[in-house]
Short mmCIF file of C-alpha atoms and ligand atoms in Angstrom, two decimals:
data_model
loop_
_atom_site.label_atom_id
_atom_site.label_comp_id
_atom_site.label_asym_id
_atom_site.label_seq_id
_atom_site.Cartn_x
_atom_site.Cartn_y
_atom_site.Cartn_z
CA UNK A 6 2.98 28.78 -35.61
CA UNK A 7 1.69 25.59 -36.00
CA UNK A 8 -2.30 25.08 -35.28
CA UNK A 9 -4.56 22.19 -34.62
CA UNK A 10 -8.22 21.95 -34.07
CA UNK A 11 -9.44 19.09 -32.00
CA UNK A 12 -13.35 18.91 -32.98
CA UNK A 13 -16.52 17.33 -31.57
CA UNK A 14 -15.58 16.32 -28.27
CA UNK A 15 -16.78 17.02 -24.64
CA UNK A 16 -14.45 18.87 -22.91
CA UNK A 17 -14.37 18.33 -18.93
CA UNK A 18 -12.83 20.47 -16.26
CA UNK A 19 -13.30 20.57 -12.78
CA UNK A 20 -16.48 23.03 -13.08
CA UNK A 21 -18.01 20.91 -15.52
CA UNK A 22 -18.37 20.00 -19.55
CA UNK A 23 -18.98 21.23 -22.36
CA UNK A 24 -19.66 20.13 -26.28
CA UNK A 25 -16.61 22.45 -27.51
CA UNK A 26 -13.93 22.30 -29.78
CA UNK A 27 -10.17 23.78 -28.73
CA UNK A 28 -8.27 25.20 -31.17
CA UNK A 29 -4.38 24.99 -30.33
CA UNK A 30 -1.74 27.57 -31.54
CA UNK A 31 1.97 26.48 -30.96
CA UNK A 32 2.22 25.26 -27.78
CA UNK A 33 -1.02 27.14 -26.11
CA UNK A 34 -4.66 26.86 -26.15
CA UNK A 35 -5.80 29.84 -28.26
CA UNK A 36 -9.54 29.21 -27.84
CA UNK A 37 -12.52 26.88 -26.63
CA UNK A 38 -15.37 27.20 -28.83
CA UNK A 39 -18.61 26.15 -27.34
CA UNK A 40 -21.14 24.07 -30.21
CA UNK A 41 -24.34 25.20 -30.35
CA UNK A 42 -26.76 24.07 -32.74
CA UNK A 43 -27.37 26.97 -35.65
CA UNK A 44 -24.17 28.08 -34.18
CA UNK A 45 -21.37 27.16 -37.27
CA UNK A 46 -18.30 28.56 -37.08
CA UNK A 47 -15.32 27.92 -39.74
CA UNK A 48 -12.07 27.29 -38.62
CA UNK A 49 -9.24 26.14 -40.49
CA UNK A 50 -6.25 24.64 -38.62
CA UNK A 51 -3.19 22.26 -39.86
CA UNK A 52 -4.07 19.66 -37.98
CA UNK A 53 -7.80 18.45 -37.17
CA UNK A 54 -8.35 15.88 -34.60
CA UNK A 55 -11.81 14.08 -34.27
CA UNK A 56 -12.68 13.90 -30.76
CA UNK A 57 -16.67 12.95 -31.32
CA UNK A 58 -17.48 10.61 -28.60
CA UNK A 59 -14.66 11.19 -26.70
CA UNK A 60 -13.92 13.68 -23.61
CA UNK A 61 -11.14 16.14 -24.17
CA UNK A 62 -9.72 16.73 -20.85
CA UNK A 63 -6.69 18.63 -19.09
CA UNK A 64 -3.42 16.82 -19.06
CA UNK A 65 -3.15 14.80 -15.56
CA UNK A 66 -0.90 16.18 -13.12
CA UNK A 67 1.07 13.17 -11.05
CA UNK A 68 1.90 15.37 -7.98
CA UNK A 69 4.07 12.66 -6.71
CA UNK A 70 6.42 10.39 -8.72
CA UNK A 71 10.24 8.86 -7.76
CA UNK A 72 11.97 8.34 -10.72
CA UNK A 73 15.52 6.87 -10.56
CA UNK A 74 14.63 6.61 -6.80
CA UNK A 75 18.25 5.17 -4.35
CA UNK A 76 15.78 3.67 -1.96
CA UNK A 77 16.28 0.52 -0.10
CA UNK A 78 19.68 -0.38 -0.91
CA UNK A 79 18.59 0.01 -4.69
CA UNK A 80 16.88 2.33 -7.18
CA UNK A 81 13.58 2.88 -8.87
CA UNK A 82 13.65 1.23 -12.01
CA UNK A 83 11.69 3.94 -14.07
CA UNK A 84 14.33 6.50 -15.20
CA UNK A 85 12.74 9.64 -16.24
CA UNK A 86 12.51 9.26 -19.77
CA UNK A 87 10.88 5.83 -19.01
CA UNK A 88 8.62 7.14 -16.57
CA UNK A 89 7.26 10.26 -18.12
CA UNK A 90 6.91 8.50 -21.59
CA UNK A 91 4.54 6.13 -19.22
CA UNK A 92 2.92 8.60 -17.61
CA UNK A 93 2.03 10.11 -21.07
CA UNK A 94 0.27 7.27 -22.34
CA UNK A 95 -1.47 6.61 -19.73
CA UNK A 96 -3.14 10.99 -20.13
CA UNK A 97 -0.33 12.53 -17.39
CA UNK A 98 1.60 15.29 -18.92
CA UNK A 99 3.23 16.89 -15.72
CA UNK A 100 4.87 14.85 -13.14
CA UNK A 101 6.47 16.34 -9.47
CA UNK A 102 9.21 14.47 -8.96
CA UNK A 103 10.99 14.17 -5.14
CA UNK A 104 14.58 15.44 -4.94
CA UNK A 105 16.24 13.42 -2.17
CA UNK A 106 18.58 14.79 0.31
CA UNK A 107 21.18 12.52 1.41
CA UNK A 108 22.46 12.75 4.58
CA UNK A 109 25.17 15.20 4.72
CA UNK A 110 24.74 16.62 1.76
CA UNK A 111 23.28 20.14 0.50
CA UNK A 112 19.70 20.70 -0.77
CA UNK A 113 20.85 23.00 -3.72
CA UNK A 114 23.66 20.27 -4.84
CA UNK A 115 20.51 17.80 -3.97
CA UNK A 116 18.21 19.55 -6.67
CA UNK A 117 21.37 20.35 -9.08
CA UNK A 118 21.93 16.30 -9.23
CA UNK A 119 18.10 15.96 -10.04
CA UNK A 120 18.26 18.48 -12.85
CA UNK A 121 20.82 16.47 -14.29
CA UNK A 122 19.25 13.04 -13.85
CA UNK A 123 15.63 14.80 -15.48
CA UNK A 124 17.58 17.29 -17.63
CA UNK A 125 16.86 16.22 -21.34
CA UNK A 126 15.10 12.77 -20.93
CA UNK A 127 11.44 13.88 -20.01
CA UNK A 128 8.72 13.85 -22.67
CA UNK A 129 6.66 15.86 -20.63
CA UNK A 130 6.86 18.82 -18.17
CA UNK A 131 7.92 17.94 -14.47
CA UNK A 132 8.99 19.43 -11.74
CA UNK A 133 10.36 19.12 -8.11
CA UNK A 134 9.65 18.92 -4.80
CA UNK A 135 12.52 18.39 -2.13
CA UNK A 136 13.18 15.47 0.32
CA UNK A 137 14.68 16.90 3.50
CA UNK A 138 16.43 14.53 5.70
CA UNK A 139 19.23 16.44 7.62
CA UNK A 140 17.94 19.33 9.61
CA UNK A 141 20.42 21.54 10.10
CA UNK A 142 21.45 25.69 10.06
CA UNK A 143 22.82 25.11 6.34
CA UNK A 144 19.76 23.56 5.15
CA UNK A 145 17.17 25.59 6.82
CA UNK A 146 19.02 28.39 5.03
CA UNK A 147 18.88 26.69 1.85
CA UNK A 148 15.03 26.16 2.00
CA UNK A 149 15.00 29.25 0.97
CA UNK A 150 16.97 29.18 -2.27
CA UNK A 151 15.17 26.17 -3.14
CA UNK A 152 12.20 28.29 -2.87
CA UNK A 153 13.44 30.95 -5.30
CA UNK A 154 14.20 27.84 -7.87
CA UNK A 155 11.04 26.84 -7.81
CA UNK A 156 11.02 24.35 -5.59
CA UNK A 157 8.98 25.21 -2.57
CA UNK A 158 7.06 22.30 -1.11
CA UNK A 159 9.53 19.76 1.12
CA UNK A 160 9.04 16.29 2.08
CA UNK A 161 9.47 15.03 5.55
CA UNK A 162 9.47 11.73 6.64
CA UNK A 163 7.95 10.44 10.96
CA UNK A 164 8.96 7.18 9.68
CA UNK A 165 12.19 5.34 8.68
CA UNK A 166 14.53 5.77 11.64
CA UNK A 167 18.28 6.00 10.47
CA UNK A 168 17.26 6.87 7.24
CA UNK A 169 14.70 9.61 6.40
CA UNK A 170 13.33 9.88 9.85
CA UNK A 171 13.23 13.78 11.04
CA UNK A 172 12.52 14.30 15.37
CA UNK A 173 9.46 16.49 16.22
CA UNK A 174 11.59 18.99 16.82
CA UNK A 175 13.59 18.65 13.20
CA UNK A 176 9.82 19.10 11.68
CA UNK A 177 8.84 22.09 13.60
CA UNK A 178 12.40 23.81 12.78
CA UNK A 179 11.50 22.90 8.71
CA UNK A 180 7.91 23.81 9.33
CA UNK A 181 8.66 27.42 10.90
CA UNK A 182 11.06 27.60 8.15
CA UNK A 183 9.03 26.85 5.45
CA UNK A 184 5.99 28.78 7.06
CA UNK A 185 8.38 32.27 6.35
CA UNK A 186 7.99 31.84 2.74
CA UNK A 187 4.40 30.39 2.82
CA UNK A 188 5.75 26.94 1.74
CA UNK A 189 4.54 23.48 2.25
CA UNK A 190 5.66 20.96 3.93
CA UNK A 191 4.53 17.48 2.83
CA UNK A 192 4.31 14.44 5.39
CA UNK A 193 4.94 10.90 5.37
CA UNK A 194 3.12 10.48 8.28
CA UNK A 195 3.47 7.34 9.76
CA UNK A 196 5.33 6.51 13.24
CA UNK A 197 9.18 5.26 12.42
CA UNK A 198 9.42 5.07 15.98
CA UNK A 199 6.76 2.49 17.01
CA UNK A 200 6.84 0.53 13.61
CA UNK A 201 9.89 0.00 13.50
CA UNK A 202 9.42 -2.33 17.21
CA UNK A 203 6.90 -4.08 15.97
CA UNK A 204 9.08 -5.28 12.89
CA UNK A 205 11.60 -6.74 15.18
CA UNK A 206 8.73 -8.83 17.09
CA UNK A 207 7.43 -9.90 13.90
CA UNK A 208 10.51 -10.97 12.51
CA UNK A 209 11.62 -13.05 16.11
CA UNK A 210 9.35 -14.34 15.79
CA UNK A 211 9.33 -15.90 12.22
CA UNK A 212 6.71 -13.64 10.28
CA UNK A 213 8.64 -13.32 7.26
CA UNK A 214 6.36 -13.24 4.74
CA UNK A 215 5.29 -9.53 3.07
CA UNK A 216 1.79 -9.90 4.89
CA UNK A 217 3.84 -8.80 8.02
CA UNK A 218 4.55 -5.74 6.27
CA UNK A 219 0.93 -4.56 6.28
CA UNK A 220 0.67 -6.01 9.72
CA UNK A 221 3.48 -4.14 11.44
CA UNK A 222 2.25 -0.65 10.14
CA UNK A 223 -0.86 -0.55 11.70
CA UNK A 224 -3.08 2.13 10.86
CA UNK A 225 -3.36 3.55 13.89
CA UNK A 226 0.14 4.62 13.60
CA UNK A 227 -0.71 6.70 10.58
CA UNK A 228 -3.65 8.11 12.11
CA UNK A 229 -1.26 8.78 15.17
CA UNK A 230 1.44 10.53 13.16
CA UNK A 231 -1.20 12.53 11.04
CA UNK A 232 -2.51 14.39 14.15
CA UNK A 233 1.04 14.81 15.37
CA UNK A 234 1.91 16.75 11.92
CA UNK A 235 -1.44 18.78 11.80
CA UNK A 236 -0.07 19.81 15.68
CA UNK A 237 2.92 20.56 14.79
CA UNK A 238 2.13 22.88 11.44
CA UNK A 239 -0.52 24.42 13.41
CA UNK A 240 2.26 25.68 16.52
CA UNK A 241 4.72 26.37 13.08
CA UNK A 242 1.61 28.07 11.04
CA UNK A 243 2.75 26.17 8.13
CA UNK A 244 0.77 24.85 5.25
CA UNK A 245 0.36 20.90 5.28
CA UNK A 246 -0.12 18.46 2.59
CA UNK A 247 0.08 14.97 4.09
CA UNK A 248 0.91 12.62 1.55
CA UNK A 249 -0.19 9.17 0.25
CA UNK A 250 -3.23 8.98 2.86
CA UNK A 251 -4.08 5.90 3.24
CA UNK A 252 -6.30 5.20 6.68
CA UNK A 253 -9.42 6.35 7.69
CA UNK A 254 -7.77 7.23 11.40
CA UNK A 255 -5.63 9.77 9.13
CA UNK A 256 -8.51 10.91 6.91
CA UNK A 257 -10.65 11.69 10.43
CA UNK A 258 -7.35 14.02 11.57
CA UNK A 259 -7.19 15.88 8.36
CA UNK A 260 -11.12 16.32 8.42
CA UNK A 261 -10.97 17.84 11.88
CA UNK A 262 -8.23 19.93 10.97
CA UNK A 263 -9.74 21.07 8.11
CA UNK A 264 -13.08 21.83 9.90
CA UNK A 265 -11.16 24.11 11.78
CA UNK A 266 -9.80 26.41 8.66
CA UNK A 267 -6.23 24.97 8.94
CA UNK A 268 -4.27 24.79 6.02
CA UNK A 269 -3.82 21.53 5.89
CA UNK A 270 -4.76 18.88 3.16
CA UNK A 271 -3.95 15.67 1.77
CA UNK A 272 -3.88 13.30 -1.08
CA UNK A 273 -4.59 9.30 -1.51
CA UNK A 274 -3.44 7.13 -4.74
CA UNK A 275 -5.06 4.47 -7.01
CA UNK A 276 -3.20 1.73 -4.31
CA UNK A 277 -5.45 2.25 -1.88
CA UNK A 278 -8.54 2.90 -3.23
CA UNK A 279 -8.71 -0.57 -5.20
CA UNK A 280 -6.18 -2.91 -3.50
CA UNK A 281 -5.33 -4.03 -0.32
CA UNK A 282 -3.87 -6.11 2.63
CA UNK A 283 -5.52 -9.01 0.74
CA UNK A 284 -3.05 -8.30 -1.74
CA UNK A 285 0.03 -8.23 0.24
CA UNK A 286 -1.33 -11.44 1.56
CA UNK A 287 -0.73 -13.22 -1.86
CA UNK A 288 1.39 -16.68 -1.75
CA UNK A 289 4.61 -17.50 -3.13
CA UNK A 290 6.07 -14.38 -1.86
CA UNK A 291 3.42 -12.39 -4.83
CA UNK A 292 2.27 -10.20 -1.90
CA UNK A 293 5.80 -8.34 -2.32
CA UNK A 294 4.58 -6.68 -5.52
CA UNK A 295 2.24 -4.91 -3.07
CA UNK A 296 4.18 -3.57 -0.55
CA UNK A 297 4.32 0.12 -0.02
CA UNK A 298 4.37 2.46 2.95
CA UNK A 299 2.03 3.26 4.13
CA UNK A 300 1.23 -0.02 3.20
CA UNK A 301 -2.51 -1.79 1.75
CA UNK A 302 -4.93 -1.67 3.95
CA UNK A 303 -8.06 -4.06 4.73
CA UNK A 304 -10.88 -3.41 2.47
CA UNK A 305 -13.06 -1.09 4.65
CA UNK A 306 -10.78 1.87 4.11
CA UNK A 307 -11.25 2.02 0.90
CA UNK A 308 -15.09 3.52 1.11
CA UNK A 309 -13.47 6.22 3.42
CA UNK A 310 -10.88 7.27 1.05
CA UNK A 311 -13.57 7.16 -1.85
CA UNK A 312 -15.75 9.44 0.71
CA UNK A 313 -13.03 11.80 1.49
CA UNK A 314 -12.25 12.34 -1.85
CA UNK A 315 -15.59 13.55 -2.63
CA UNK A 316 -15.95 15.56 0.54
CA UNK A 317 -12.04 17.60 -0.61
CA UNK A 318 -10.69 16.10 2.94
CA UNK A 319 -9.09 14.37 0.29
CA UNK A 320 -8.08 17.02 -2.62
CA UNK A 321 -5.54 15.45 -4.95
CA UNK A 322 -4.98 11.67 -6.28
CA UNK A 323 -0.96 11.26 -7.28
CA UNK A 324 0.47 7.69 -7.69
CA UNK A 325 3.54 7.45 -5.30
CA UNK A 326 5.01 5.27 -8.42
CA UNK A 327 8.04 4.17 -7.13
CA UNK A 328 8.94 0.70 -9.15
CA UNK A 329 11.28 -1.76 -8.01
CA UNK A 330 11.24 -5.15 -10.32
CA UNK A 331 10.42 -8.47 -8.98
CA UNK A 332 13.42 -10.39 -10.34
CA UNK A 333 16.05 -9.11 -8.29
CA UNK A 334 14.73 -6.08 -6.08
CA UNK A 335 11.61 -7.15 -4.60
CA UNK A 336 13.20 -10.68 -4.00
CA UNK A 337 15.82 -8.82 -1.94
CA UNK A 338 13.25 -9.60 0.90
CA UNK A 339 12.51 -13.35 0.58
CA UNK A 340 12.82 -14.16 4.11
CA UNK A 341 12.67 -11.21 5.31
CA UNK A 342 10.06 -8.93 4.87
CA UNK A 343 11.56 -5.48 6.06
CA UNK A 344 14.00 -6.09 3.15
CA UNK A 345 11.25 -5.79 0.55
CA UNK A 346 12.36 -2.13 -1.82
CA UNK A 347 9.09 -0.24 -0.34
CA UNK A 348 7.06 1.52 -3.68
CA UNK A 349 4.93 0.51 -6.35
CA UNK A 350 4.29 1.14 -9.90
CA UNK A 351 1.12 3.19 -10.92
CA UNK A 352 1.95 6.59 -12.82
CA UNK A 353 1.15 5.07 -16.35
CA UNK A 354 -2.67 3.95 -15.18
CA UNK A 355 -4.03 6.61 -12.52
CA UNK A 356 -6.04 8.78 -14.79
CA UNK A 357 -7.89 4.90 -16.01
CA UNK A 358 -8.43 4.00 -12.63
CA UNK A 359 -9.63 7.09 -11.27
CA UNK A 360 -12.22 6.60 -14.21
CA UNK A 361 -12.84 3.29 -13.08
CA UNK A 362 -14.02 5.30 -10.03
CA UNK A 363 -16.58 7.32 -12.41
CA UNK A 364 -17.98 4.61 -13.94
CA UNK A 365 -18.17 2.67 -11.07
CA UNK A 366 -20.52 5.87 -9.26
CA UNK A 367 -17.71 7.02 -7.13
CA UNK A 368 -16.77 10.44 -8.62
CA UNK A 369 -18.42 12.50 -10.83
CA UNK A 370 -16.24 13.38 -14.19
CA UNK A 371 -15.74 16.53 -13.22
CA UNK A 372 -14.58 15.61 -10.02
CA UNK A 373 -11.94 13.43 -11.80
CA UNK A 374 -10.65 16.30 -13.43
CA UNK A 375 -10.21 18.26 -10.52
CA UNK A 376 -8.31 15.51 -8.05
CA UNK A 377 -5.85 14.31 -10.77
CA UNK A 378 -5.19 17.81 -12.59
CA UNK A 379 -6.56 20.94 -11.60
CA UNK A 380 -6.48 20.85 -7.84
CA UNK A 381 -2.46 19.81 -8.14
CA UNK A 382 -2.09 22.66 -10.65
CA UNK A 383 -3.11 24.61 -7.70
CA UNK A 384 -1.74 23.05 -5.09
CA UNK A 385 1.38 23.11 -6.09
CA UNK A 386 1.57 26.44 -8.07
CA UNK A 387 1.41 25.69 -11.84
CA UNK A 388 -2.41 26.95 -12.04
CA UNK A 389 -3.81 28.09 -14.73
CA UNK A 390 -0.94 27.05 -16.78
CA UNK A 391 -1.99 24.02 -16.27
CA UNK A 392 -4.68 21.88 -14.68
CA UNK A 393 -7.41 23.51 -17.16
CA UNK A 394 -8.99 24.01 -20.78
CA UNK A 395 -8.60 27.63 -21.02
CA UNK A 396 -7.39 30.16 -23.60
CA UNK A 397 -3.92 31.31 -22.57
CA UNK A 398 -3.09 27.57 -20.58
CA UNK A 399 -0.22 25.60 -22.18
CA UNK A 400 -1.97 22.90 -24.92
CA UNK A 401 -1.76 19.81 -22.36
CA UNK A 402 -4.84 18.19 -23.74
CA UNK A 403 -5.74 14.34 -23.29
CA UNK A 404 -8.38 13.18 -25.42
CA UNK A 405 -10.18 9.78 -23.71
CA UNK A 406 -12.28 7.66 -25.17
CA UNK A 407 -14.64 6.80 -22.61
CA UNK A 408 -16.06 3.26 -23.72
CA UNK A 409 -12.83 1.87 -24.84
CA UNK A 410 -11.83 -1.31 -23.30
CA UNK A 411 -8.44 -2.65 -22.04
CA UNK A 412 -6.78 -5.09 -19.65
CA UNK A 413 -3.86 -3.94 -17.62
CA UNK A 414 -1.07 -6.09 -18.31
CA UNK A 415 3.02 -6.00 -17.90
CA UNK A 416 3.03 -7.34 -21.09
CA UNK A 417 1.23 -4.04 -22.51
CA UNK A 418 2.00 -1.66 -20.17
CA UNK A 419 5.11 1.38 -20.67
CA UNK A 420 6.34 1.09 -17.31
CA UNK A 421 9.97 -0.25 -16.72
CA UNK A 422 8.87 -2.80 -14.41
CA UNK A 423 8.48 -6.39 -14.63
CA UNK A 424 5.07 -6.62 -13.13
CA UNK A 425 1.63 -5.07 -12.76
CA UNK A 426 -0.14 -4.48 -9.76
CA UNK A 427 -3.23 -4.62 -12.03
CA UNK A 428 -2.54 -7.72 -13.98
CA UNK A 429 -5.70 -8.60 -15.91
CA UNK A 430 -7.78 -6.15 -14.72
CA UNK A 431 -10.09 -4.90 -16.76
CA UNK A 432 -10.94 -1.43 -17.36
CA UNK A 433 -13.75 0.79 -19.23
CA UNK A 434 -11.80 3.56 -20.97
CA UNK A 435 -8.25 4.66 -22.49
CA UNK A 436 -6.54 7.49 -23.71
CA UNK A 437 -6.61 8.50 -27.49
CA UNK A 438 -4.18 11.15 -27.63
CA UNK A 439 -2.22 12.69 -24.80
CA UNK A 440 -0.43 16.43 -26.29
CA UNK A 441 2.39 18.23 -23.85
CA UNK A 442 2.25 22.38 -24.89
CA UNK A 443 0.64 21.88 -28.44
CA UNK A 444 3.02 18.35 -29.25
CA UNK A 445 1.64 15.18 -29.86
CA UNK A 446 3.40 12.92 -27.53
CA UNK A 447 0.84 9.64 -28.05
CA UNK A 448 -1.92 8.74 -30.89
CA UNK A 449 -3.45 5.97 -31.68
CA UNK A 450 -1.41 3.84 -29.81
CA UNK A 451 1.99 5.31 -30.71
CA UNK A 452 4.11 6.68 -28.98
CA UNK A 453 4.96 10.24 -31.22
CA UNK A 454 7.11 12.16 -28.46
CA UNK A 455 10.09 12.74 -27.29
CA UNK A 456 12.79 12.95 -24.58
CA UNK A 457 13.92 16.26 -23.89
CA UNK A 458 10.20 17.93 -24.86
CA UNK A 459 10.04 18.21 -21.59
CA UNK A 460 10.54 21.29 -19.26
CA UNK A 461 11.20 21.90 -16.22
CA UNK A 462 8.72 24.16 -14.52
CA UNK A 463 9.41 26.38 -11.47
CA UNK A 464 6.46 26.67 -9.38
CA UNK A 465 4.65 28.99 -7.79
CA UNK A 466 3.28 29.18 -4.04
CA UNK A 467 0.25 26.88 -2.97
CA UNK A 468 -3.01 28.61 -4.50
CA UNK A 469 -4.96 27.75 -1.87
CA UNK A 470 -3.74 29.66 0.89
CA UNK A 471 -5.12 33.18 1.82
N1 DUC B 20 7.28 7.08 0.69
C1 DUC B 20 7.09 7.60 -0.49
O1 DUC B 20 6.49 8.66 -0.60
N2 DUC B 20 7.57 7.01 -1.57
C2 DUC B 20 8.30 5.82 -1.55
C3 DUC B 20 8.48 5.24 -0.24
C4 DUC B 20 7.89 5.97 0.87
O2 DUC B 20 7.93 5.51 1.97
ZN1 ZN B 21 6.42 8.52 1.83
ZN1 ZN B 22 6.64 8.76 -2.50
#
């Protein structure tokens, strides 16, 4: 068995750091061996990596990814082996990936077609998580073989009518179903319904330009459709996770939930913590780079979100990367702003900008560790195989050098998209080396993996529930 020793670094986890070195044996970490001064100890290894000066962290888990993504009329352009090579430079070396149930069609077939798409191509572990969009008897049944694949958390959408779009009723059917088994169900919580009138006002009356986007989702209707799901999983006892939080109205309804010892909790991404409507406001049609849904909000939300995640109201930071190109997919909606592919690039830079956030005084490091690694580990049932530095946890290690500079860039970037949301932004720290179970994937700024090192991993239950 192969062994490397990665020496003189600080290694961070969620309950702190520590001036260690990790020694790695095949594809697990054997041991972390604490420095102390007097204290030598002599290890030999067949690989030694120099780590002084830099942190040596967990691998970032991106709880929520769309690779290869039909969406809009079109697809995400990031196919897995694109996207998880991206994600690896950029220190992620797990993605969850969304399964998506077409109408009409089964969730087991759903996941076997996944399988196949991921099957092969990923250069680091992934797994799955399972769009539902047709409630019916044959799919409630089927929740629970997803469960027993490892597949037990299931997306729901309050928005899209026609497409996505489940009834209150449809939830609370998934929700006492899931709720059985002790799964979760995950929320896009914002109201189809409503929105979906204020898009045909906005477009009678000649608001065409991706601005309106922002404009017709207000956040109100997230906050509304946030304290609509908490009601609903509460009368359904079902663990919640809402995902990509976005408004403070929604942040307030999972704090008061939360208050009250419900299971219910929520993540936010990089998107809205450091852009916003200003940026879907960009001339020349730019703003379509930036739209999303939920979509950007104004500025002032973004202290919330930073806030919440401190508090845990907010518990996990994933990217929602869903890419669509600006040549020829985003420009679907010149003229027409409800046309615009809805997602955005991001899995390649999260764990950079959530260090952004340390430097800038919003999180501590640990606290970076924990929202983009080891509270998704346990969230979604992969803790302590992953998520931590620990003897006996697979050897995802990133090793980040902390006063490193770089400027985001399409040009540089490893995404298979034709923009940045990021351009020229510059940013304090970069990943050395990213390993996935004991395999160095990037070094030194290349690229040493490959497609098909990656596994899929069945997951456990939610490790948060009693
Ligand atoms: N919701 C997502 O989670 N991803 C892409 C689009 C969407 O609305
Ligand atoms: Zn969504
Ligand atoms: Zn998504």
């Amino acid at each position: 068995m192969s062994t490397i020793l990665i020496t003189g670094g600080t290694v961070v986890t969620a309950s702190g750091t520590l001036d260690a070195d990790v020694l790695v044996e095949g594809e697990k970490i054997a041991a972390v061996l604490a420095r102390r001064p007097g204290l030598e100890v002599s290890i030999t290894a067949d690989r030694i990596i120099d780590a002084t000066g830099k942190y040596v962290l967990p691998g970032g888990i991106d709880a929520h990814t769309h690779m290869e993504m039909p969406f809009g009329g079109t697809f995400s352009v990031d196919t897995f082996e694109t996207g998880t090579r991206a994600a690896a430079w950029g220190g992620t070396t797990t993605i969850i990936d969304f399964a998506v149930q077409a109408k009409g069609t089964s969730l087991l077939a759903t996941l076997d077609k996944w399988h196949a798409k991921a099957d092969g191509n990923c250069a680091i572990d992934y797994g799955f998580h399972m769009i539902v969009s047709d409630v019916n008897d044959t799919t409630l049944k089927e929740m629970d073989a997803c469960i027993a694949a490892g597949v037990n958390s299931f997306k729901m959408f309050m928005a899209y009518p026609g497409v996505f779009y489940a009834t209150d009723g449809e939830i609370l059917l998934a929700m006492q179903q899931a709720a059985r088994s002790g799964a979760t169900v995950m929320m896009h919580a914002e109201n189809g319904i409503a929105i979906d009138q204020l898009v045909a006002q906005a477009l009678a009356a000649g608001r065409t330009d991706p601005v309106h986007h922002g404009l017709t989702r207000p956040p109100e209707l997230e906050g509304e459709a946030t304290s609509r799901a908490i009601t609903l999983a509460q009368v359904a006892d079902c663990p919640l996770y809402i995902v990509h939080l976005s408004a403070a109205q929604a942040l307030a309804a999972v704090a008061e939930a939360r208050d009250t010892g419900q299971n219910v909790f929520a993540e936010t991404c990089p998107q809205y913590l450091f852009l916003s409507l200003d940026d879907l406001a960009r001339p020349d049609f730019e703003g379509s780079k930036f739209v999303c849904s939920p979509p950007l909000r104004p500025k002032e939300h973004q202290d919330s979100l930073w806030r919440g995640l401190r508090t845990n109201d907010l518990s996990v930071v994933s990217t929602d990367h869903c890419p669509f190109c600006f040549k020829d997919q985003k420009e679907l909606g010149r003229g027409d702003f409800s046309k615009i592919p809805n997602g955005m690039p991001g899995v390649e830079h999260r764990m950079d900008l959530l260090h952004a956030g340390v430097v800038a005084g919003q999180l501590t490091l640990p606290r970076w560790v924990e929202v983009a690694s080891t509270t998704p580990a346990r969230m979604f049932g992969l803790y302590p195989r992953k998520g931590v530095i620990a003897a006996g946890s697979d050897a995802d290690i990133v090793i980040y050098d902390p006063a490193a500079r770089q400027t985001l860039s399409a040009a540089t970037h490893h995404m298979n998209v034709d923009y940045s949301a990021y351009e020229g932004v510059e940013i304090t720290g970069r990943v050395a080396t990213t390993l996935s179970r004991g395999h160095v994937v990037i070094d030194d700024g290349t690229y040493q993996g490959s497609p098909g090192h990656g596994a899929f991993l069945a997951r456990e239950l939610n490790q948060y529930l009693l």
